[in-house]
Coordinates of C-alpha atoms in Angstrom, one line a residue:
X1 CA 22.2 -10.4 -8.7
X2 CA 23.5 -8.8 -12.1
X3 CA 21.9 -7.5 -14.8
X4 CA 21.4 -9.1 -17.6
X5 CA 22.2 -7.0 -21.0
X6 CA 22.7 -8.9 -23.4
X7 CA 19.7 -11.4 -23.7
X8 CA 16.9 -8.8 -22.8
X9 CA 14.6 -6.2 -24.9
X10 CA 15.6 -3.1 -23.2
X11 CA 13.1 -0.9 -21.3
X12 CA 11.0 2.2 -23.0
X13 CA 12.9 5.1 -21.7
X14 CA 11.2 7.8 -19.5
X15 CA 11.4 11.4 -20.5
X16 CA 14.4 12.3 -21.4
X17 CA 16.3 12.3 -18.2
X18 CA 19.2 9.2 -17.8
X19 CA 20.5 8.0 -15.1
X20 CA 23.5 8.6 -12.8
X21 CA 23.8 5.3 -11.7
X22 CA 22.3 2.1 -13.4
X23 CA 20.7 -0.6 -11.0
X24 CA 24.0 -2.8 -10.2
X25 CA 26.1 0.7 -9.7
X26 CA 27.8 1.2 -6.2
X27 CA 27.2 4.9 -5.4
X28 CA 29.7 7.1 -3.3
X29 CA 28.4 7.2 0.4
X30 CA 27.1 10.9 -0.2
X31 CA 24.7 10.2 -3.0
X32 CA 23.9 7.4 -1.9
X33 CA 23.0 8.1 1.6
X34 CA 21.3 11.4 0.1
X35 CA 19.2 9.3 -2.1
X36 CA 18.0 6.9 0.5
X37 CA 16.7 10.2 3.3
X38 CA 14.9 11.2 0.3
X39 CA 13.4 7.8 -0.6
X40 CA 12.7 7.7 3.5
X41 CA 11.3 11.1 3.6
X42 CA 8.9 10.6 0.8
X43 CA 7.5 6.8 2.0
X44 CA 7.7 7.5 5.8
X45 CA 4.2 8.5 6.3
X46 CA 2.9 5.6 3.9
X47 CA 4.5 3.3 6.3
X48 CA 3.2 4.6 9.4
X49 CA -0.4 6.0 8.2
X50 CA -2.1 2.5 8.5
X51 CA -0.9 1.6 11.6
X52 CA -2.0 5.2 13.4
X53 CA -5.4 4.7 11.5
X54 CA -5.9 0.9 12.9
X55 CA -4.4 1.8 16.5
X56 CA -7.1 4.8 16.7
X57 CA -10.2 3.1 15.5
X58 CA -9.8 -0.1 17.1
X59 CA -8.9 1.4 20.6
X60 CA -5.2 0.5 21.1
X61 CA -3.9 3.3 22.3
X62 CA -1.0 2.4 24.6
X63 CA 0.4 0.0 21.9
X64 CA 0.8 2.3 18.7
X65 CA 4.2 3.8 19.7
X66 CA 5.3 -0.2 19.7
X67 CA 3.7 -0.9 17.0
X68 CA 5.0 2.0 14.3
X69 CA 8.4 1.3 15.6
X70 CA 7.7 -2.2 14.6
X71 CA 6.2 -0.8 11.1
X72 CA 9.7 1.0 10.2
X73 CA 11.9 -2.1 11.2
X74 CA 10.0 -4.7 9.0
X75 CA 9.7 -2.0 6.5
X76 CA 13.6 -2.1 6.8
X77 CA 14.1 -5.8 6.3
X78 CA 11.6 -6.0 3.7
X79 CA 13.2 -3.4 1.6
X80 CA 16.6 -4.9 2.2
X81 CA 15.1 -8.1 1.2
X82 CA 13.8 -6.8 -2.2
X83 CA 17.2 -4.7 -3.1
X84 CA 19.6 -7.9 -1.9
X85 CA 17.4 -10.5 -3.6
X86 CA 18.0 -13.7 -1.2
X87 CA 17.9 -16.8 -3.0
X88 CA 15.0 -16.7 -5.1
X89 CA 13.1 -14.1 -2.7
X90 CA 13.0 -10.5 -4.2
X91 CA 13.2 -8.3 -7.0
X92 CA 16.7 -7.0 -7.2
X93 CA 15.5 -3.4 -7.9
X94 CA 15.2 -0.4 -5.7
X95 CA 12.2 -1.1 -4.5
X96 CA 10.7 -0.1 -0.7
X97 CA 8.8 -1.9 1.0
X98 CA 6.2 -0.4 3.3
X99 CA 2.7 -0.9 5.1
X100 CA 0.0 -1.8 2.6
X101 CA -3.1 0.7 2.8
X102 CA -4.8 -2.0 0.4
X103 CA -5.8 -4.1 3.7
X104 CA -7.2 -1.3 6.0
X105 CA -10.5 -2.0 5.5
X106 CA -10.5 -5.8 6.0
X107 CA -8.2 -4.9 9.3
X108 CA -10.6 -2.8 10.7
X109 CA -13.6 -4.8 9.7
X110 CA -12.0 -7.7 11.3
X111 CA -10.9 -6.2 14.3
X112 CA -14.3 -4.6 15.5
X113 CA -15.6 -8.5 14.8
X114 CA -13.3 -9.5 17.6
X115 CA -13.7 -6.5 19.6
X116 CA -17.5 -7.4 19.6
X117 CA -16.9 -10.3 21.4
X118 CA -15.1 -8.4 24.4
X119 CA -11.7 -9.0 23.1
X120 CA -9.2 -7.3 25.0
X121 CA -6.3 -5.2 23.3
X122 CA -3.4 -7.6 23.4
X123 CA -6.4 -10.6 22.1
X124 CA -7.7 -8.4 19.1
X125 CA -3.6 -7.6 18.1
X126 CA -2.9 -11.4 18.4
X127 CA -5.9 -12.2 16.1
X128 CA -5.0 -9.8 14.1
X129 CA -1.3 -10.6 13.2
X130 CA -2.1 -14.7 13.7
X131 CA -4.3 -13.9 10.5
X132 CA -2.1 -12.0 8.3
X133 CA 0.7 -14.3 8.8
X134 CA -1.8 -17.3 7.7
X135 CA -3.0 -15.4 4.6
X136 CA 0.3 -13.7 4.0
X137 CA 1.0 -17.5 2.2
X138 CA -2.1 -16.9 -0.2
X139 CA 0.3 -14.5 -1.8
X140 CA 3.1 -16.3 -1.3
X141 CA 1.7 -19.2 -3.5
X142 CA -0.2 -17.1 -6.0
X143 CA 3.4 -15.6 -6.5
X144 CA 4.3 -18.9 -7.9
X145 CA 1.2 -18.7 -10.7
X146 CA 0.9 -14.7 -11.3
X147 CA 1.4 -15.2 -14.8
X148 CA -1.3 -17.6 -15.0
X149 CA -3.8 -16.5 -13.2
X150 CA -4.2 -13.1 -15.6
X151 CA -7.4 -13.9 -17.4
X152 CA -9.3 -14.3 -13.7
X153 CA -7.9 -11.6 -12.1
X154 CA -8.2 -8.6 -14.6
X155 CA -7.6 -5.2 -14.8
X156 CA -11.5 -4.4 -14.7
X157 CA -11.1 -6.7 -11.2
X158 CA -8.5 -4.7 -9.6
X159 CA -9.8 -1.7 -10.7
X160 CA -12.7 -2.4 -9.3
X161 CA -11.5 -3.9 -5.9
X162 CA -9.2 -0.8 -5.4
X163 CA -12.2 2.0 -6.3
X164 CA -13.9 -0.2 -3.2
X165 CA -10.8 0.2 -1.1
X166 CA -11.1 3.7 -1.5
X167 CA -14.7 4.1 -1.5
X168 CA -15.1 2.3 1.8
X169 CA -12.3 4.3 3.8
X170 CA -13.4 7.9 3.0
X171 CA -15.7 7.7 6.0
X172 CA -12.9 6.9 8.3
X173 CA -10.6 10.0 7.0
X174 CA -13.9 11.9 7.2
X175 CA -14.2 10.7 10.5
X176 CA -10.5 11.9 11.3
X177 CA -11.2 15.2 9.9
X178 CA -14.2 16.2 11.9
X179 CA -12.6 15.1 15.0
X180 CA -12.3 11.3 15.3
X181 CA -14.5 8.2 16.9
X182 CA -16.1 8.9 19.8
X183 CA -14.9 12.5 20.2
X184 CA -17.7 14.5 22.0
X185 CA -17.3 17.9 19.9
X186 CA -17.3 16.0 16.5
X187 CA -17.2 18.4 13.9
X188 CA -16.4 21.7 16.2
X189 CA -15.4 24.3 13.8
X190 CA -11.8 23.9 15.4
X191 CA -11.7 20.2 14.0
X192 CA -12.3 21.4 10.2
X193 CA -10.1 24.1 10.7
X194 CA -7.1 21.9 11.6
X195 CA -8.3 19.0 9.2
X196 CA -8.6 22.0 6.5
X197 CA -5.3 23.3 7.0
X198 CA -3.5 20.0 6.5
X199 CA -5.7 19.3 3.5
X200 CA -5.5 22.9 2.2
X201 CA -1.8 22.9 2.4
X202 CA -1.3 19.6 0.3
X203 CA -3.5 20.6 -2.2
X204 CA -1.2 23.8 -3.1
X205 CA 2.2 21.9 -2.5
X206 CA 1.2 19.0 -5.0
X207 CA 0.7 22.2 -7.4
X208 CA 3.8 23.5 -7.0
X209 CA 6.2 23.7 -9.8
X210 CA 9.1 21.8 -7.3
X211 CA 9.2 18.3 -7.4
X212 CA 10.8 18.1 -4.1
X213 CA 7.7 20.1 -2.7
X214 CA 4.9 17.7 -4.3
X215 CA 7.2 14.8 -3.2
X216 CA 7.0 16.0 0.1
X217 CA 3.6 17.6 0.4
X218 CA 1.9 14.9 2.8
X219 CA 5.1 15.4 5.0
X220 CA 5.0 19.3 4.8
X221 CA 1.2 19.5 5.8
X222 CA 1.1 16.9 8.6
X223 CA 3.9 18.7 10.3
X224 CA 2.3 22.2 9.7
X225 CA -1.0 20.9 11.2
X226 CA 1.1 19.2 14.3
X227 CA 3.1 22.1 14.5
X228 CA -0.3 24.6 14.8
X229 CA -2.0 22.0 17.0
X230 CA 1.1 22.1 19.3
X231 CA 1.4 25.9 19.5
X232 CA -2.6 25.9 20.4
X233 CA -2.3 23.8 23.3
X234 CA -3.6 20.3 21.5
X235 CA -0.8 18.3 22.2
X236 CA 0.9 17.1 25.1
X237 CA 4.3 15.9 25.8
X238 CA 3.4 14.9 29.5
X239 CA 3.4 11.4 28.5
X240 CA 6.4 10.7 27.1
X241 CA 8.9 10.2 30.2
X242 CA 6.9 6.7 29.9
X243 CA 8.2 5.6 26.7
X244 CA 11.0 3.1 26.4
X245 CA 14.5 4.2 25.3
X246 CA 14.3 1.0 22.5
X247 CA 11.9 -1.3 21.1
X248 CA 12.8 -4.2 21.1
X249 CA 11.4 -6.8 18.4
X250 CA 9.5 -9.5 19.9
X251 CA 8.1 -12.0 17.7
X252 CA 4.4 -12.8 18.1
X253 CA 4.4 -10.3 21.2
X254 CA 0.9 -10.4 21.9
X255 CA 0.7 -14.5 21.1
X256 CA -1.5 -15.9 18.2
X257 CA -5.0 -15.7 17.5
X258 CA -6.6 -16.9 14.6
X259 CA -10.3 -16.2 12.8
X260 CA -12.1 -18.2 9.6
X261 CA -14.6 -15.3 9.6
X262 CA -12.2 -12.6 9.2
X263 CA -9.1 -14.9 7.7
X264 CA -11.8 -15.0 3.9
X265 CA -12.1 -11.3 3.7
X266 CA -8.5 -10.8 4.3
X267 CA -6.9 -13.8 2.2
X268 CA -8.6 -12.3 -0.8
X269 CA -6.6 -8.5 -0.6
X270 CA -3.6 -10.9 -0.8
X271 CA -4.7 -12.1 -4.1
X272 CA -5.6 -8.8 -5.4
X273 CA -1.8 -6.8 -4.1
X274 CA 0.1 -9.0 -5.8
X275 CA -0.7 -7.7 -9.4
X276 CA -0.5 -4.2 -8.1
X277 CA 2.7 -4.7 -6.9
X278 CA 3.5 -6.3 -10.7
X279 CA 2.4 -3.3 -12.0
X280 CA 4.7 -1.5 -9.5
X281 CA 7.5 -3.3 -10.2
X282 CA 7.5 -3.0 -13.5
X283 CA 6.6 0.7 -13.7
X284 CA 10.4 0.4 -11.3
X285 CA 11.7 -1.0 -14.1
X286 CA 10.9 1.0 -16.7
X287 CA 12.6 3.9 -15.0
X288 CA 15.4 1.9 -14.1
X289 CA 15.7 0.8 -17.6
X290 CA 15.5 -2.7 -16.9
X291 CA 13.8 -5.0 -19.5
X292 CA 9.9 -5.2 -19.4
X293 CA 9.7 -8.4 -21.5
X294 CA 11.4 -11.8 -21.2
X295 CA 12.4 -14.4 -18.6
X296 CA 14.1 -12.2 -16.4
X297 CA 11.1 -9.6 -16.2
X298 CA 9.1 -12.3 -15.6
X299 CA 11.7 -14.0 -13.2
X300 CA 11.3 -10.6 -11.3
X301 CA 7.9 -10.0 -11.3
X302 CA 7.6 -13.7 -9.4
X303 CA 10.5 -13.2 -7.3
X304 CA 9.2 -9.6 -6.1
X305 CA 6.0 -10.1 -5.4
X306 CA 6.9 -13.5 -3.6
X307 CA 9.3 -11.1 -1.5
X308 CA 5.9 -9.2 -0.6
X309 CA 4.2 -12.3 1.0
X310 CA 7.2 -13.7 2.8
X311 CA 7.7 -10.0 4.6
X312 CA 4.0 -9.5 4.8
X313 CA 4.6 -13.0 7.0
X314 CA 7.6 -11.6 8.8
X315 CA 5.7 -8.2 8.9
X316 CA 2.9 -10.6 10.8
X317 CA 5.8 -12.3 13.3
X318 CA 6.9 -8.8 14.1
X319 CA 3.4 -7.4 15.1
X320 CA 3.3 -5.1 11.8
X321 CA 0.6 -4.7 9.3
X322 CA 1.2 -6.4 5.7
X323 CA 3.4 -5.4 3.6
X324 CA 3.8 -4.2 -0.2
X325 CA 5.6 -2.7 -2.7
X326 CA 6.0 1.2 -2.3
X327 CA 5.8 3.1 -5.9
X328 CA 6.7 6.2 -4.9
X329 CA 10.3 5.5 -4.7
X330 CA 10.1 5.4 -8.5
X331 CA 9.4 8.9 -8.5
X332 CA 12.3 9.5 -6.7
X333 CA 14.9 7.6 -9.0
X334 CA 13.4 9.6 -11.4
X335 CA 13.9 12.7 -9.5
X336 CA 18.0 11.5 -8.5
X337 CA 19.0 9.7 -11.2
X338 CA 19.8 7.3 -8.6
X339 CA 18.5 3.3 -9.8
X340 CA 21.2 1.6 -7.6
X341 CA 20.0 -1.0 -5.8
X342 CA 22.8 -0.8 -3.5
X343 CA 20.5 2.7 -2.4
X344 CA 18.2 0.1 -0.8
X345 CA 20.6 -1.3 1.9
X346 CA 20.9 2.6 2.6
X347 CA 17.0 2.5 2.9
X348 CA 17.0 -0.5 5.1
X349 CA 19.5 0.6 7.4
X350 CA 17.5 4.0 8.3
X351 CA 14.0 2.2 8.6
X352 CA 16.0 -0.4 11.2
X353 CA 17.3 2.4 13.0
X354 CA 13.9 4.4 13.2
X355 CA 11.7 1.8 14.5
X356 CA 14.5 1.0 16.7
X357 CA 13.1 4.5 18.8
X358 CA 9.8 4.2 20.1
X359 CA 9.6 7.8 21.0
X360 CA 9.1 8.3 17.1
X361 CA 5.7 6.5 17.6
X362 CA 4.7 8.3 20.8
X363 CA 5.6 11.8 18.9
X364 CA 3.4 10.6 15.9
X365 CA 0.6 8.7 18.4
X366 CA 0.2 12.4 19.7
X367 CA -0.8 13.5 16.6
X368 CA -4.5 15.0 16.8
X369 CA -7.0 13.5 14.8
X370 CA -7.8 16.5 12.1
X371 CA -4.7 16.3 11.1
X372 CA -4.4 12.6 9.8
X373 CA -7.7 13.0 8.6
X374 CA -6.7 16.0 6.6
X375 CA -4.3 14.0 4.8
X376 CA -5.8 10.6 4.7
X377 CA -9.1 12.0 3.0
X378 CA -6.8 12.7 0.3
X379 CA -5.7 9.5 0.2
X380 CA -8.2 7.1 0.3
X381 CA -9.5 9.3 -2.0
X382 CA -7.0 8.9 -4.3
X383 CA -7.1 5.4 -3.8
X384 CA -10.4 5.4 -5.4
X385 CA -9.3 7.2 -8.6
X386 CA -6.4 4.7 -9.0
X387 CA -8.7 2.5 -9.1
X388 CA -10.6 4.4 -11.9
X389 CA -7.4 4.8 -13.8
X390 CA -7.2 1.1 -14.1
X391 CA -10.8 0.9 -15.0
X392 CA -10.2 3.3 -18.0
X393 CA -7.3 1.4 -18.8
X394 CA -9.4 -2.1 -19.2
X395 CA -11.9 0.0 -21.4
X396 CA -15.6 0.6 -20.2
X397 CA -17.3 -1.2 -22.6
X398 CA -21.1 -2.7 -21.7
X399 CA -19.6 -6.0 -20.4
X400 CA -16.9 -4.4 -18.0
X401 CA -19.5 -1.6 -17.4
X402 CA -21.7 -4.5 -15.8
X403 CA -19.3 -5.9 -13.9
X404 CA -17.6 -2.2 -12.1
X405 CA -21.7 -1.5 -11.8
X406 CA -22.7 -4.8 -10.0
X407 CA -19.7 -4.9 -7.9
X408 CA -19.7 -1.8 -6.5
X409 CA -23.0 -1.5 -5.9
X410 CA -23.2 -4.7 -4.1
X411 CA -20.1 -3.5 -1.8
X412 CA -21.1 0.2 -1.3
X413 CA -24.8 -1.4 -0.7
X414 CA -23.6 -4.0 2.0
X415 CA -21.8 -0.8 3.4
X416 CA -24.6 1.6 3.6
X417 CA -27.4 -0.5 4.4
X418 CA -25.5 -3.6 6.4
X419 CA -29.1 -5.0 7.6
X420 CA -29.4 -6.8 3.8
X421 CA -27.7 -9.4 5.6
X422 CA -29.4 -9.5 9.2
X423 CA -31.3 -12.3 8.0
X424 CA -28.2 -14.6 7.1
X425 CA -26.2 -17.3 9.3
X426 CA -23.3 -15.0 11.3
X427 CA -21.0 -17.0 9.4
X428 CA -22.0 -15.3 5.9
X429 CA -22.9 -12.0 7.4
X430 CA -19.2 -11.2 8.5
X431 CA -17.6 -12.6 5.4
X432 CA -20.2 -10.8 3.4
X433 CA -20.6 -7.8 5.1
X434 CA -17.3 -6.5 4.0
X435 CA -18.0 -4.2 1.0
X436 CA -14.2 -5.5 -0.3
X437 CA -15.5 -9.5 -0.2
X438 CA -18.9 -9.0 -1.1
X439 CA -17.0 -6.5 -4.5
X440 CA -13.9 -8.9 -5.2
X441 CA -16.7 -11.7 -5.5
X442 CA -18.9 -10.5 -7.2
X443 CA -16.2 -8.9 -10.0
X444 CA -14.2 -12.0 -9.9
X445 CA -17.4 -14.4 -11.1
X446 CA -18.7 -11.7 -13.2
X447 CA -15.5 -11.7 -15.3
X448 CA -15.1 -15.5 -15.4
X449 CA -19.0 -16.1 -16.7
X450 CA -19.7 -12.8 -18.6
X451 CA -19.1 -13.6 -22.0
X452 CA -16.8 -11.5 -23.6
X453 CA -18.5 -8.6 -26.4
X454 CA -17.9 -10.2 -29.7
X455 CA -16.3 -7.0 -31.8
X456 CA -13.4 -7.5 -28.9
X457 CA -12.7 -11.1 -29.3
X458 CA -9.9 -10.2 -31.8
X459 CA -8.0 -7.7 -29.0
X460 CA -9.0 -10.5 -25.8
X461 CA -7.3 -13.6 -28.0
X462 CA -4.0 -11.1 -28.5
X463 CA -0.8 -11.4 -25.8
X464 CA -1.8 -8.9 -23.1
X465 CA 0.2 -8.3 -20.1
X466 CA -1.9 -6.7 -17.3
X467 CA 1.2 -6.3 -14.9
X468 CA 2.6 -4.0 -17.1
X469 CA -0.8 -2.8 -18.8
X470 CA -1.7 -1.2 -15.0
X471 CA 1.6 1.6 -14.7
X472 CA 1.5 2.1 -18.9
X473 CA -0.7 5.2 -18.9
X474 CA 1.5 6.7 -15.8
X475 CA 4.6 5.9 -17.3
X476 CA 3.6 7.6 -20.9
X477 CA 3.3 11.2 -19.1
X478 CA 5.8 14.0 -19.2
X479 CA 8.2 14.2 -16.7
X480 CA 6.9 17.0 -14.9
X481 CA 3.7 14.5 -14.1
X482 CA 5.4 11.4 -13.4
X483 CA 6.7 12.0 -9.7
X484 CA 3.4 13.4 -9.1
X485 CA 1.1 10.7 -9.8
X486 CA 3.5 7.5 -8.2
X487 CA 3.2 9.8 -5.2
X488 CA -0.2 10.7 -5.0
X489 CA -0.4 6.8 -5.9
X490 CA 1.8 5.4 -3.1
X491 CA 0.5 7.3 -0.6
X492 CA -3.2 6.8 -1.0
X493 CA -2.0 2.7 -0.9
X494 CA 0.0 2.3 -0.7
X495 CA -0.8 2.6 -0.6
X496 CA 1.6 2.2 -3.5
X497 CA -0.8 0.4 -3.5
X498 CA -2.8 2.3 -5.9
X499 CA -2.1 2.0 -5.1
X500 CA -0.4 0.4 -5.3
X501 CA -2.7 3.5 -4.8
X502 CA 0.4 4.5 -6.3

């Protein structure tokens, strides 16, 4: 695809810094192969986090090497997908693609409903994929009407849904931290102490005055923690003669399942990433100095997030978790100078390659609970303060104040107290008994029937575009600032996916 200069409002410019090379540039193999280990490096454990956290709560040990490998492969074609632009699939930018943190809750929710009903492993992963690739074509079709659909789905909506995202998966890194599920010394002293150390030492890194240190920071105190676990006799290798040489991709490995009860809670993430990844993509062009206005913005907004559902299907055939749009890669543009999108087929290549291995999930499978949950406390936490960004964004005015104050206290309230629906048909209990249903619900009707406060009538009837509204008040920092929150963002997600958490 090529740019188009000469018809398009160009972009605001970010800091001061310009680029090296502009999107349709073809970088040297050294730069370019430089700027795609550091776009790796800094999305790597966004990719794999979800997949360790959903393979440890749900029991499914002897699959997770398998399944991260499969994680970094789709994560390779989706990316490559995104940077080629096939037909009218993908966003042409420099964009990564990567496991979605947005869903976790709704995975695991749905996977201890079929584990409930003595579901074996391979029967709670067929579900589980048969599902996403079903709802993966909600977002594939709401693609098709994103710029439509803005006045239902609303910044005080999102915000809201991704503050519950957050919200709800603080117990699980909480969990991590103090030892994990089922662990018989939960909360030993030994537990915090590794779980503090990894938490400790991304807390001072993401202070630093590097960039490259607080782009790295997640990476840096995971390995410390594995490294100290390792030296104190917490890990062992003795299992890993067993793992294959290569994975091999299968599609639909473990067969297809499908759900109703936990296909609801899971269609409706897939209507709420898709303007997180807008707002991602256009926070990608902004960087990239790409036009934020006009047909072609618009034509990649569609085309980008419609590349999300169909690799978020793929993602499904493969036997990988859904997929979004990374925004911690526009940290690192920023940070290189590098917007090629020829950089992406660098990307893919390396992602392909890595989940080629399986040994790089067994090494990572390994990895004692304290020390993902040192690192995933921060971020689901930060999750939950993208969502509050958004939230300040949208204004919290008595109407919107309502609608956050309903919503999240009918989600955290089906969380905490889960009996409030022991007197309902099973049907409504499992739909409802997610605290990101019962939320999106619950904010989604409030916004449509609330009427709107009459002194903002004049600013509600004015053009207002949410997709870009959501990344404005990152993208209006200083430089120094900017790398930090997309990655702080991503990670927590994006996942990014603040989140993205971006």
């Amino acid at each position: 695809m090529t740019t188009d200069s000469n018809t398009q409002a160009p972009a605001a410019p970010v800091g001061n810094s310009d680029l090296i090379y502009q999107l349709d540039d073809t970088p040297a193999f050294a730069p370019a192969i430089f700027a795609a280990l550091q776009h790796v490096l800094a999305s790597f454990v966004g990719i794999i986090t979800p997949t360790l956290i959903v393979g440890s709560a749900l029991g499914l040990g002897a699959h997770v090497p398998y399944l991260v490998s499969m994680a970094l492969f789709v994560s390779g074609l989706g990316t490559f997908v995104q940077a080629k632009r096939i037909g009218p699939i993908g966003s042409g930018l420099l964009c990564l693609q990567g496991t979605s943190f947005g869903f976790l809750s709704v995975l695991l929710s749905a996977g201890f409903i079929i584990k409930g009903r003595g579901a074996g492993e391979e029967e709670i992963l067929a579900t589980l994929f048969g599902i996403c690739f079903c709802a993966a074509f909600v977002e594939i079709a709401f693609s098709q009407f994103i710029n439509k659909l803005r006045k239902v789905i609303t910044p005080v909506v999102t915000g809201t849904i991704i503050c519950l995202m957050g919200l709800s998966l603080i117990k699980v890194g909480m969990t991590d931290l103090a030892g994990g599920y089922g662990a018989p010394d939960l909360g030993a002293l030994h537990h915090l102490a590794l779980g503090g150390l990894v938490l400790g030492t991304i807390v001072v890194l993401n202070r630093a005055s590097s960039q490259v240190l607080r782009l790295s920071a997640v990476i840096i105190g995971l390995t410390l923690g594995f490294a100290v676990a390792w030296f104190t006799g917490r890990v062992d290798f003795a299992n890993m003669a067993e793992v294959p040489l290569i994975s091999v991709p299968q599609p639909f490995k473990y067969g297809f399942g499908f759900d109703w009860i936990a296909f609801v809670p899971i269609a409706v993430i897939f209507l709420i990433t898709p303007l997180e990844t807008a707002g991602d993509l256009t926070a990608n062009s902004i960087i990239s100095k790409q036009p934020v206005k006009g047909p072609l913005y618009m034509r990649r907004i569609k085309s980008g997030v419609l590349a999300d559902g169909c690799n978020s299907a793929v993602a499904a055939m493969f036997n990988s978790l859904p997929m979004t749009t990374f925004s911690q890669n526009n940290g690192v543009i920023q940070l290189t100078g590098v917007a090629s999108r020829h950089v992406g087929f660098y990307i893919a290549g390396i992602l392909v390659l890595l989940g080629l291995f399986p040994v790089v999930g067994a090494v990572l499978q390994m990895m004692p609970k304290p020390v993902l949950g040192g690192a995933t406390l921060i971020m689901f936490g930060t999750v939950a303060v993208a969502g509050i960004k958004i939230l300040s964004e949208a204004g919290l005015h008595r109407r919107n104040v309502l609608i956050v104050a309903i919503s999240l206290g009918m989600g955290l309230g089906v969380a905490g107290v889960p009996e409030v629906l022991s007197h309902m048909p099973d049907v409504l209990k499992n739909i409802f008994g997610s605290p990101i249903t019962i939320g999106a619900f619950s904010a989604i009707l409030l916004n449509l029937f609330l009427p709107d406060d009459p002194q903002l009538e004049e600013e509600d009837e004015s053009e207002y575009d949410p997709e870009a509204h959501l990344h404005t008040v990152l993208q209006n920092r200083p430089d120094d600032e900017v790398v930090d929150d997309n990655n702080l963002k991503t990670l927590s997600r994006d996942l990014d996916p603040a989140a993205r958490p971006s």
